[in-house]
Amino acid sequence: MRARVLARVLAATVAATVAGVALAGCVSVRRSDGPAAETTHADALAVLSRAGALPPSGRGLVALVFISPECPIANAMVPDLVVASREARHLGVAFAAVHPTPWADDAALRDHARDFEIEGAFPIVADRSLAVARMAGATVTPE
């Protein structure tokens, strides 16, 4: 039930305002973090595209969920997010899990996706340059 409500709220929020849903979290992302403090929307879109997080048609809504393998709040939300992603798909909203962590390696992100059953639910985005986090204005995980 919570996931269904979350999916509908996200779909309505994204459709109406193209805004994110801010949640309290664990990991802070400073604008100066990461290898390149100056990034553009094109940089962020390239990161999302490489991860398969953009709709193939280039049209549609994508809910970016900023998470971290080390964040107990984000990890506790993952089961609801997986269910919400399935519900939201029927409403025309895709999900992508964004890891704004310059230090996380691919194996750690794959292990996290497997351990928390994210694999196959939605794309995992390794945002090592923090381009996606900066574009979205994300400052904490989960957000």
PDB file of C-alpha atoms in Angstrom:
ATOM      1  CA  MET A   1       0.000   0.000   0.000  1.00  0.00           C
ATOM      2  CA  ARG A   2       2.764   2.479   0.926  1.00  0.00           C
ATOM      3  CA  ALA A   3       4.543   1.732  -2.336  1.00  0.00           C
ATOM      4  CA  ARG A   4       1.378   2.291  -4.369  1.00  0.00           C
ATOM      5  CA  VAL A   5       0.807   5.640  -2.666  1.00  0.00           C
ATOM      6  CA  LEU A   6       4.468   6.564  -3.171  1.00  0.00           C
ATOM      7  CA  ALA A   7       4.248   5.684  -6.871  1.00  0.00           C
ATOM      8  CA  ARG A   8       1.147   7.806  -7.370  1.00  0.00           C
ATOM      9  CA  VAL A   9       2.584  10.738  -5.422  1.00  0.00           C
ATOM     10  CA  LEU A  10       5.825  10.578  -7.407  1.00  0.00           C
ATOM     11  CA  ALA A  11       3.980  10.356 -10.702  1.00  0.00           C
ATOM     12  CA  ALA A  12       1.763  13.309  -9.811  1.00  0.00           C
ATOM     13  CA  THR A  13       4.665  15.342  -8.463  1.00  0.00           C
ATOM     14  CA  VAL A  14       6.892  14.716 -11.454  1.00  0.00           C
ATOM     15  CA  ALA A  15       4.092  15.243 -13.969  1.00  0.00           C
ATOM     16  CA  ALA A  16       2.830  18.427 -12.334  1.00  0.00           C
ATOM     17  CA  THR A  17       6.032  20.155 -11.309  1.00  0.00           C
ATOM     18  CA  VAL A  18       9.024  18.204 -12.642  1.00  0.00           C
ATOM     19  CA  ALA A  19      10.363  18.385  -9.090  1.00  0.00           C
ATOM     20  CA  GLY A  20      11.901  15.776  -6.843  1.00  0.00           C
ATOM     21  CA  VAL A  21      10.697  14.548  -3.495  1.00  0.00           C
ATOM     22  CA  ALA A  22      13.170  15.466  -0.764  1.00  0.00           C
ATOM     23  CA  LEU A  23      13.706  13.031   2.096  1.00  0.00           C
ATOM     24  CA  ALA A  24      15.997  13.129   5.110  1.00  0.00           C
ATOM     25  CA  GLY A  25      19.112  11.136   4.568  1.00  0.00           C
ATOM     26  CA  CYS A  26      22.596   9.993   5.459  1.00  0.00           C
ATOM     27  CA  VAL A  27      25.153  11.080   2.899  1.00  0.00           C
ATOM     28  CA  SER A  28      25.721  14.715   2.059  1.00  0.00           C
ATOM     29  CA  VAL A  29      26.702  15.699  -1.477  1.00  0.00           C
ATOM     30  CA  ARG A  30      28.514  19.023  -1.583  1.00  0.00           C
ATOM     31  CA  ARG A  31      28.675  20.971  -4.811  1.00  0.00           C
ATOM     32  CA  SER A  32      32.470  20.757  -4.662  1.00  0.00           C
ATOM     33  CA  ASP A  33      32.569  16.947  -4.239  1.00  0.00           C
ATOM     34  CA  GLY A  34      33.765  14.760  -7.045  1.00  0.00           C
ATOM     35  CA  PRO A  35      36.276  15.075  -9.846  1.00  0.00           C
ATOM     36  CA  ALA A  36      34.604  17.935 -11.731  1.00  0.00           C
ATOM     37  CA  ALA A  37      32.795  20.665  -9.847  1.00  0.00           C
ATOM     38  CA  GLU A  38      31.685  22.242 -13.134  1.00  0.00           C
ATOM     39  CA  THR A  39      29.216  19.986 -14.926  1.00  0.00           C
ATOM     40  CA  THR A  40      26.411  20.576 -17.370  1.00  0.00           C
ATOM     41  CA  HIS A  41      23.030  19.005 -17.983  1.00  0.00           C
ATOM     42  CA  ALA A  42      24.612  17.307 -20.992  1.00  0.00           C
ATOM     43  CA  ASP A  43      27.132  15.644 -18.656  1.00  0.00           C
ATOM     44  CA  ALA A  44      24.306  14.397 -16.440  1.00  0.00           C
ATOM     45  CA  LEU A  45      22.269  13.142 -19.381  1.00  0.00           C
ATOM     46  CA  ALA A  46      25.328  11.278 -20.684  1.00  0.00           C
ATOM     47  CA  VAL A  47      25.736   9.528 -17.302  1.00  0.00           C
ATOM     48  CA  LEU A  48      22.044   8.569 -17.269  1.00  0.00           C
ATOM     49  CA  SER A  49      22.137   7.405 -20.885  1.00  0.00           C
ATOM     50  CA  ARG A  50      25.192   5.177 -20.357  1.00  0.00           C
ATOM     51  CA  ALA A  51      23.385   3.514 -17.442  1.00  0.00           C
ATOM     52  CA  GLY A  52      20.249   2.882 -19.517  1.00  0.00           C
ATOM     53  CA  ALA A  53      18.201   5.158 -17.273  1.00  0.00           C
ATOM     54  CA  LEU A  54      16.624   7.249 -20.036  1.00  0.00           C
ATOM     55  CA  PRO A  55      13.575   6.108 -22.008  1.00  0.00           C
ATOM     56  CA  PRO A  56      14.608   4.710 -25.419  1.00  0.00           C
ATOM     57  CA  SER A  57      12.275   7.129 -27.174  1.00  0.00           C
ATOM     58  CA  GLY A  58      13.812  10.091 -25.358  1.00  0.00           C
ATOM     59  CA  ARG A  59      10.351  10.874 -24.020  1.00  0.00           C
ATOM     60  CA  GLY A  60       8.869  10.020 -20.661  1.00  0.00           C
ATOM     61  CA  LEU A  61       9.357  10.695 -16.990  1.00  0.00           C
ATOM     62  CA  VAL A  62      12.187   9.294 -14.897  1.00  0.00           C
ATOM     63  CA  ALA A  63      12.124   9.452 -11.094  1.00  0.00           C
ATOM     64  CA  LEU A  64      15.739   9.721  -9.940  1.00  0.00           C
ATOM     65  CA  VAL A  65      16.160   8.187  -6.503  1.00  0.00           C
ATOM     66  CA  PHE A  66      19.487   9.057  -4.866  1.00  0.00           C
ATOM     67  CA  ILE A  67      20.702   6.224  -2.653  1.00  0.00           C
ATOM     68  CA  SER A  68      23.911   4.979  -1.080  1.00  0.00           C
ATOM     69  CA  PRO A  69      24.953   1.438  -0.132  1.00  0.00           C
ATOM     70  CA  GLU A  70      26.060   2.747   3.272  1.00  0.00           C
ATOM     71  CA  CYS A  71      22.814   4.601   4.089  1.00  0.00           C
ATOM     72  CA  PRO A  72      20.470   2.627   6.369  1.00  0.00           C
ATOM     73  CA  ILE A  73      17.578   4.987   5.573  1.00  0.00           C
ATOM     74  CA  ALA A  74      17.967   4.470   1.820  1.00  0.00           C
ATOM     75  CA  ASN A  75      18.405   0.726   2.286  1.00  0.00           C
ATOM     76  CA  ALA A  76      15.240   0.547   4.404  1.00  0.00           C
ATOM     77  CA  MET A  77      13.319   2.340   1.637  1.00  0.00           C
ATOM     78  CA  VAL A  78      14.522   0.086  -1.190  1.00  0.00           C
ATOM     79  CA  PRO A  79      11.734  -2.542  -0.927  1.00  0.00           C
ATOM     80  CA  ASP A  80       9.062   0.167  -1.155  1.00  0.00           C
ATOM     81  CA  LEU A  81      10.922   1.830  -4.028  1.00  0.00           C
ATOM     82  CA  VAL A  82      11.065  -1.441  -5.966  1.00  0.00           C
ATOM     83  CA  VAL A  83       7.317  -1.919  -5.576  1.00  0.00           C
ATOM     84  CA  ALA A  84       6.676   1.761  -6.332  1.00  0.00           C
ATOM     85  CA  SER A  85       8.722   1.477  -9.513  1.00  0.00           C
ATOM     86  CA  ARG A  86       6.466  -1.355 -10.715  1.00  0.00           C
ATOM     87  CA  GLU A  87       3.340   0.658  -9.892  1.00  0.00           C
ATOM     88  CA  ALA A  88       4.733   3.841 -11.444  1.00  0.00           C
ATOM     89  CA  ARG A  89       5.644   2.039 -14.671  1.00  0.00           C
ATOM     90  CA  HIS A  90       1.900   1.693 -15.352  1.00  0.00           C
ATOM     91  CA  LEU A  91       1.570   5.451 -14.824  1.00  0.00           C
ATOM     92  CA  GLY A  92       4.328   6.215 -17.324  1.00  0.00           C
ATOM     93  CA  VAL A  93       7.096   6.883 -14.807  1.00  0.00           C
ATOM     94  CA  ALA A  94      10.413   5.009 -14.852  1.00  0.00           C
ATOM     95  CA  PHE A  95      12.757   4.858 -11.847  1.00  0.00           C
ATOM     96  CA  ALA A  96      16.544   4.983 -11.679  1.00  0.00           C
ATOM     97  CA  ALA A  97      18.693   4.483  -8.577  1.00  0.00           C
ATOM     98  CA  VAL A  98      21.504   7.039  -8.587  1.00  0.00           C
ATOM     99  CA  HIS A  99      24.605   6.427  -6.472  1.00  0.00           C
ATOM    100  CA  PRO A 100      26.276   9.849  -6.042  1.00  0.00           C
ATOM    101  CA  THR A 101      29.509   8.337  -4.785  1.00  0.00           C
ATOM    102  CA  PRO A 102      32.804   9.044  -6.561  1.00  0.00           C
ATOM    103  CA  TRP A 103      34.501   6.204  -4.648  1.00  0.00           C
ATOM    104  CA  ALA A 104      32.009   3.337  -5.229  1.00  0.00           C
ATOM    105  CA  ASP A 105      33.202   0.678  -7.633  1.00  0.00           C
ATOM    106  CA  ASP A 106      30.977  -1.294  -9.997  1.00  0.00           C
ATOM    107  CA  ALA A 107      31.311  -4.505  -7.974  1.00  0.00           C
ATOM    108  CA  ALA A 108      30.078  -2.779  -4.804  1.00  0.00           C
ATOM    109  CA  LEU A 109      27.084  -1.307  -6.660  1.00  0.00           C
ATOM    110  CA  ARG A 110      26.244  -4.701  -8.219  1.00  0.00           C
ATOM    111  CA  ASP A 111      26.501  -6.357  -4.784  1.00  0.00           C
ATOM    112  CA  HIS A 112      24.204  -3.712  -3.292  1.00  0.00           C
ATOM    113  CA  ALA A 113      21.693  -4.160  -6.126  1.00  0.00           C
ATOM    114  CA  ARG A 114      21.734  -7.934  -5.645  1.00  0.00           C
ATOM    115  CA  ASP A 115      21.568  -7.819  -1.834  1.00  0.00           C
ATOM    116  CA  PHE A 116      18.636  -5.381  -1.826  1.00  0.00           C
ATOM    117  CA  GLU A 117      16.871  -6.959  -4.839  1.00  0.00           C
ATOM    118  CA  ILE A 118      17.135  -3.856  -7.008  1.00  0.00           C
ATOM    119  CA  GLU A 119      18.490  -5.822  -9.988  1.00  0.00           C
ATOM    120  CA  GLY A 120      15.970  -5.754 -12.789  1.00  0.00           C
ATOM    121  CA  ALA A 121      13.644  -3.351 -10.970  1.00  0.00           C
ATOM    122  CA  PHE A 122      15.303  -0.227 -12.350  1.00  0.00           C
ATOM    123  CA  PRO A 123      18.679   0.912 -13.698  1.00  0.00           C
ATOM    124  CA  ILE A 124      21.566   1.561 -11.339  1.00  0.00           C
ATOM    125  CA  VAL A 125      23.439   4.780 -12.127  1.00  0.00           C
ATOM    126  CA  ALA A 126      27.014   5.231 -10.894  1.00  0.00           C
ATOM    127  CA  ASP A 127      27.226   9.026 -10.659  1.00  0.00           C
ATOM    128  CA  ARG A 128      30.954   9.258  -9.913  1.00  0.00           C
ATOM    129  CA  SER A 129      31.273  12.779 -11.344  1.00  0.00           C
ATOM    130  CA  LEU A 130      28.168  13.882  -9.361  1.00  0.00           C
ATOM    131  CA  ALA A 131      26.819  15.410 -12.584  1.00  0.00           C
ATOM    132  CA  VAL A 132      23.355  13.905 -12.039  1.00  0.00           C
ATOM    133  CA  ALA A 133      23.263  14.950  -8.369  1.00  0.00           C
ATOM    134  CA  ARG A 134      24.221  18.515  -9.314  1.00  0.00           C
ATOM    135  CA  MET A 135      21.664  18.657 -12.145  1.00  0.00           C
ATOM    136  CA  ALA A 136      18.897  17.463  -9.815  1.00  0.00           C
ATOM    137  CA  GLY A 137      20.050  19.559  -6.859  1.00  0.00           C
ATOM    138  CA  ALA A 138      20.303  16.457  -4.685  1.00  0.00           C
ATOM    139  CA  THR A 139      22.176  17.054  -1.441  1.00  0.00           C
ATOM    140  CA  VAL A 140      21.510  13.963   0.707  1.00  0.00           C
ATOM    141  CA  THR A 141      20.641  10.302   0.272  1.00  0.00           C
ATOM    142  CA  PRO A 142      17.972   9.179   0.021  1.00  0.00           C
ATOM    143  CA  GLU A 143      16.549  12.040  -2.026  1.00  0.00           C
TER     144      GLU A 143
END
